[in-house]
Amino acid sequence: MSETRSVPLADILGVTAPGRLPRRRKDGRTALLHWMTGARLEPWQRQRAVDECAPELLRQHPVLCDLAPPPAASDARLAAWLGAAEREIGSTLPVAPLAHWAGQDPALALSGHAAAGPTG
């Protein structure tokens, strides 16, 4: 079995669940993506990492498949929802890195990102 790290549930949900979460630390989500890919990702590479890491996180923790924050909820309601999820599932979960991550030259990734145009 590969090495795992204990990762806060909020950081994992920042990758697997749509929408915003309370207490979600952008740095925590980024650190999770770096850990799972084994690469130091540039900002424009992170969406690709999310696209590849999210299914793996759901495979590792199937209980997260149907877990999504309530839409258009207040910060207080989001905090209550996350607290309930942490009590039910745990405040941290073990996460293994991706078995395969095809690294990409950052300059090449940037040129591909620029060619694709703005994303929103």
PDB file of C-alpha atoms in Angstrom:
ATOM      1  CA  MET A   1       0.000   0.000   0.000  1.00  0.00           C
ATOM      2  CA  SER A   2       1.271   3.462  -0.795  1.00  0.00           C
ATOM      3  CA  GLU A   3       2.024   6.079   1.795  1.00  0.00           C
ATOM      4  CA  THR A   4      -0.905   8.206   2.954  1.00  0.00           C
ATOM      5  CA  ARG A   5      -1.286  11.568   4.631  1.00  0.00           C
ATOM      6  CA  SER A   6      -4.012  12.702   6.959  1.00  0.00           C
ATOM      7  CA  VAL A   7      -5.852  15.552   5.206  1.00  0.00           C
ATOM      8  CA  PRO A   8      -8.594  17.807   6.625  1.00  0.00           C
ATOM      9  CA  LEU A   9     -12.019  16.920   5.255  1.00  0.00           C
ATOM     10  CA  ALA A  10     -12.575  20.559   4.249  1.00  0.00           C
ATOM     11  CA  ASP A  11      -9.488  20.447   1.997  1.00  0.00           C
ATOM     12  CA  ILE A  12     -10.641  17.186   0.384  1.00  0.00           C
ATOM     13  CA  LEU A  13     -14.112  18.617  -0.208  1.00  0.00           C
ATOM     14  CA  GLY A  14     -12.445  21.639  -1.793  1.00  0.00           C
ATOM     15  CA  VAL A  15     -11.420  19.226  -4.557  1.00  0.00           C
ATOM     16  CA  THR A  16     -14.417  16.867  -4.690  1.00  0.00           C
ATOM     17  CA  ALA A  17     -17.451  19.035  -3.866  1.00  0.00           C
ATOM     18  CA  PRO A  18     -18.747  21.927  -5.909  1.00  0.00           C
ATOM     19  CA  GLY A  19     -19.269  25.338  -4.369  1.00  0.00           C
ATOM     20  CA  ARG A  20     -17.619  27.110  -1.513  1.00  0.00           C
ATOM     21  CA  LEU A  21     -16.947  25.758   1.929  1.00  0.00           C
ATOM     22  CA  PRO A  22     -16.326  27.481   5.242  1.00  0.00           C
ATOM     23  CA  ARG A  23     -12.824  27.270   6.650  1.00  0.00           C
ATOM     24  CA  ARG A  24     -11.604  25.982   3.317  1.00  0.00           C
ATOM     25  CA  ARG A  25      -8.043  27.079   3.049  1.00  0.00           C
ATOM     26  CA  LYS A  26      -6.877  27.651  -0.474  1.00  0.00           C
ATOM     27  CA  ASP A  27      -3.393  26.672   0.680  1.00  0.00           C
ATOM     28  CA  GLY A  28      -4.738  23.390   2.096  1.00  0.00           C
ATOM     29  CA  ARG A  29      -6.389  22.454  -1.191  1.00  0.00           C
ATOM     30  CA  THR A  30      -3.225  23.380  -3.091  1.00  0.00           C
ATOM     31  CA  ALA A  31      -1.067  21.339  -0.697  1.00  0.00           C
ATOM     32  CA  LEU A  32      -3.373  18.356  -1.235  1.00  0.00           C
ATOM     33  CA  LEU A  33      -3.008  18.661  -5.017  1.00  0.00           C
ATOM     34  CA  HIS A  34       0.798  18.934  -4.695  1.00  0.00           C
ATOM     35  CA  TRP A  35       0.840  15.815  -2.465  1.00  0.00           C
ATOM     36  CA  MET A  36      -1.393  13.762  -4.734  1.00  0.00           C
ATOM     37  CA  THR A  37       0.448  14.636  -7.947  1.00  0.00           C
ATOM     38  CA  GLY A  38       3.948  14.704  -6.490  1.00  0.00           C
ATOM     39  CA  ALA A  39       4.508  17.933  -8.415  1.00  0.00           C
ATOM     40  CA  ARG A  40       4.813  21.581  -7.559  1.00  0.00           C
ATOM     41  CA  LEU A  41       1.883  22.880  -9.587  1.00  0.00           C
ATOM     42  CA  GLU A  42       1.629  26.315 -11.091  1.00  0.00           C
ATOM     43  CA  PRO A  43      -1.761  28.042 -10.700  1.00  0.00           C
ATOM     44  CA  TRP A  44      -2.781  27.286 -14.289  1.00  0.00           C
ATOM     45  CA  GLN A  45      -2.041  23.566 -13.768  1.00  0.00           C
ATOM     46  CA  ARG A  46      -4.305  23.163 -10.754  1.00  0.00           C
ATOM     47  CA  GLN A  47      -7.597  22.647 -12.579  1.00  0.00           C
ATOM     48  CA  ARG A  48      -6.099  19.709 -14.461  1.00  0.00           C
ATOM     49  CA  ALA A  49      -4.922  18.319 -11.129  1.00  0.00           C
ATOM     50  CA  VAL A  50      -8.410  18.762  -9.639  1.00  0.00           C
ATOM     51  CA  ASP A  51      -9.887  16.951 -12.651  1.00  0.00           C
ATOM     52  CA  GLU A  52      -7.560  13.996 -12.069  1.00  0.00           C
ATOM     53  CA  CYS A  53      -7.472  14.000  -8.256  1.00  0.00           C
ATOM     54  CA  ALA A  54     -11.217  14.321  -7.573  1.00  0.00           C
ATOM     55  CA  PRO A  55     -12.142  10.881  -8.991  1.00  0.00           C
ATOM     56  CA  GLU A  56      -9.247   9.285  -7.112  1.00  0.00           C
ATOM     57  CA  LEU A  57     -10.336  10.895  -3.830  1.00  0.00           C
ATOM     58  CA  LEU A  58     -13.863   9.581  -4.399  1.00  0.00           C
ATOM     59  CA  ARG A  59     -12.457   6.119  -5.155  1.00  0.00           C
ATOM     60  CA  GLN A  60     -10.446   6.212  -1.927  1.00  0.00           C
ATOM     61  CA  HIS A  61     -13.438   7.491   0.082  1.00  0.00           C
ATOM     62  CA  PRO A  62     -16.737   6.480  -1.580  1.00  0.00           C
ATOM     63  CA  VAL A  63     -18.683   8.022   1.313  1.00  0.00           C
ATOM     64  CA  LEU A  64     -17.838  11.412  -0.234  1.00  0.00           C
ATOM     65  CA  CYS A  65     -19.562  10.649  -3.565  1.00  0.00           C
ATOM     66  CA  ASP A  66     -22.896  12.171  -2.557  1.00  0.00           C
ATOM     67  CA  LEU A  67     -21.520  14.763  -0.159  1.00  0.00           C
ATOM     68  CA  ALA A  68     -21.987  18.321  -1.395  1.00  0.00           C
ATOM     69  CA  PRO A  69     -22.600  21.555   0.492  1.00  0.00           C
ATOM     70  CA  PRO A  70     -26.108  23.000   0.438  1.00  0.00           C
ATOM     71  CA  PRO A  71     -26.450  25.450  -2.449  1.00  0.00           C
ATOM     72  CA  ALA A  72     -26.561  29.179  -1.733  1.00  0.00           C
ATOM     73  CA  ALA A  73     -26.176  28.636   2.006  1.00  0.00           C
ATOM     74  CA  SER A  74     -25.019  31.276   4.446  1.00  0.00           C
ATOM     75  CA  ASP A  75     -21.581  30.975   6.014  1.00  0.00           C
ATOM     76  CA  ALA A  76     -23.209  29.831   9.270  1.00  0.00           C
ATOM     77  CA  ARG A  77     -25.208  27.111   7.504  1.00  0.00           C
ATOM     78  CA  LEU A  78     -22.120  25.956   5.596  1.00  0.00           C
ATOM     79  CA  ALA A  79     -20.141  25.795   8.839  1.00  0.00           C
ATOM     80  CA  ALA A  80     -22.898  23.731  10.462  1.00  0.00           C
ATOM     81  CA  TRP A  81     -23.033  21.408   7.440  1.00  0.00           C
ATOM     82  CA  LEU A  82     -19.267  20.895   7.464  1.00  0.00           C
ATOM     83  CA  GLY A  83     -19.279  20.305  11.232  1.00  0.00           C
ATOM     84  CA  ALA A  84     -21.950  17.615  10.839  1.00  0.00           C
ATOM     85  CA  ALA A  85     -19.979  15.987   8.009  1.00  0.00           C
ATOM     86  CA  GLU A  86     -16.814  15.994  10.130  1.00  0.00           C
ATOM     87  CA  ARG A  87     -18.666  14.365  13.040  1.00  0.00           C
ATOM     88  CA  GLU A  88     -20.098  11.690  10.740  1.00  0.00           C
ATOM     89  CA  ILE A  89     -17.057  10.998   8.525  1.00  0.00           C
ATOM     90  CA  GLY A  90     -14.125  12.406  10.481  1.00  0.00           C
ATOM     91  CA  SER A  91     -12.326  15.734  10.480  1.00  0.00           C
ATOM     92  CA  THR A  92      -9.398  14.187   8.582  1.00  0.00           C
ATOM     93  CA  LEU A  93      -9.074  11.288   6.165  1.00  0.00           C
ATOM     94  CA  PRO A  94      -6.042   9.381   4.905  1.00  0.00           C
ATOM     95  CA  VAL A  95      -5.186  10.230   1.304  1.00  0.00           C
ATOM     96  CA  ALA A  96      -2.814   8.348  -0.977  1.00  0.00           C
ATOM     97  CA  PRO A  97      -1.147  10.055  -3.936  1.00  0.00           C
ATOM     98  CA  LEU A  98      -2.151   9.379  -7.526  1.00  0.00           C
ATOM     99  CA  ALA A  99      -0.603   6.211  -8.896  1.00  0.00           C
ATOM    100  CA  HIS A 100       0.055   7.945 -12.197  1.00  0.00           C
ATOM    101  CA  TRP A 101       0.476  11.646 -12.807  1.00  0.00           C
ATOM    102  CA  ALA A 102       1.727  12.681 -16.198  1.00  0.00           C
ATOM    103  CA  GLY A 103       3.734  15.754 -15.414  1.00  0.00           C
ATOM    104  CA  GLN A 104       3.778  18.554 -17.908  1.00  0.00           C
ATOM    105  CA  ASP A 105       6.423  21.162 -18.468  1.00  0.00           C
ATOM    106  CA  PRO A 106       5.080  24.329 -16.775  1.00  0.00           C
ATOM    107  CA  ALA A 107       5.981  26.491 -19.783  1.00  0.00           C
ATOM    108  CA  LEU A 108       4.161  24.095 -22.113  1.00  0.00           C
ATOM    109  CA  ALA A 109       1.169  23.994 -19.774  1.00  0.00           C
ATOM    110  CA  LEU A 110       1.103  27.789 -19.652  1.00  0.00           C
ATOM    111  CA  SER A 111       1.248  28.086 -23.446  1.00  0.00           C
ATOM    112  CA  GLY A 112      -1.607  25.576 -23.717  1.00  0.00           C
ATOM    113  CA  HIS A 113      -3.567  27.514 -21.110  1.00  0.00           C
ATOM    114  CA  ALA A 114      -2.989  30.778 -22.955  1.00  0.00           C
ATOM    115  CA  ALA A 115      -4.000  29.193 -26.286  1.00  0.00           C
ATOM    116  CA  ALA A 116      -7.243  27.957 -24.731  1.00  0.00           C
ATOM    117  CA  GLY A 117      -8.146  31.515 -23.736  1.00  0.00           C
ATOM    118  CA  PRO A 118      -9.750  32.756 -20.544  1.00  0.00           C
ATOM    119  CA  THR A 119     -11.737  30.246 -18.507  1.00  0.00           C
ATOM    120  CA  GLY A 120     -14.149  32.548 -16.858  1.00  0.00           C
TER     121      GLY A 120
END
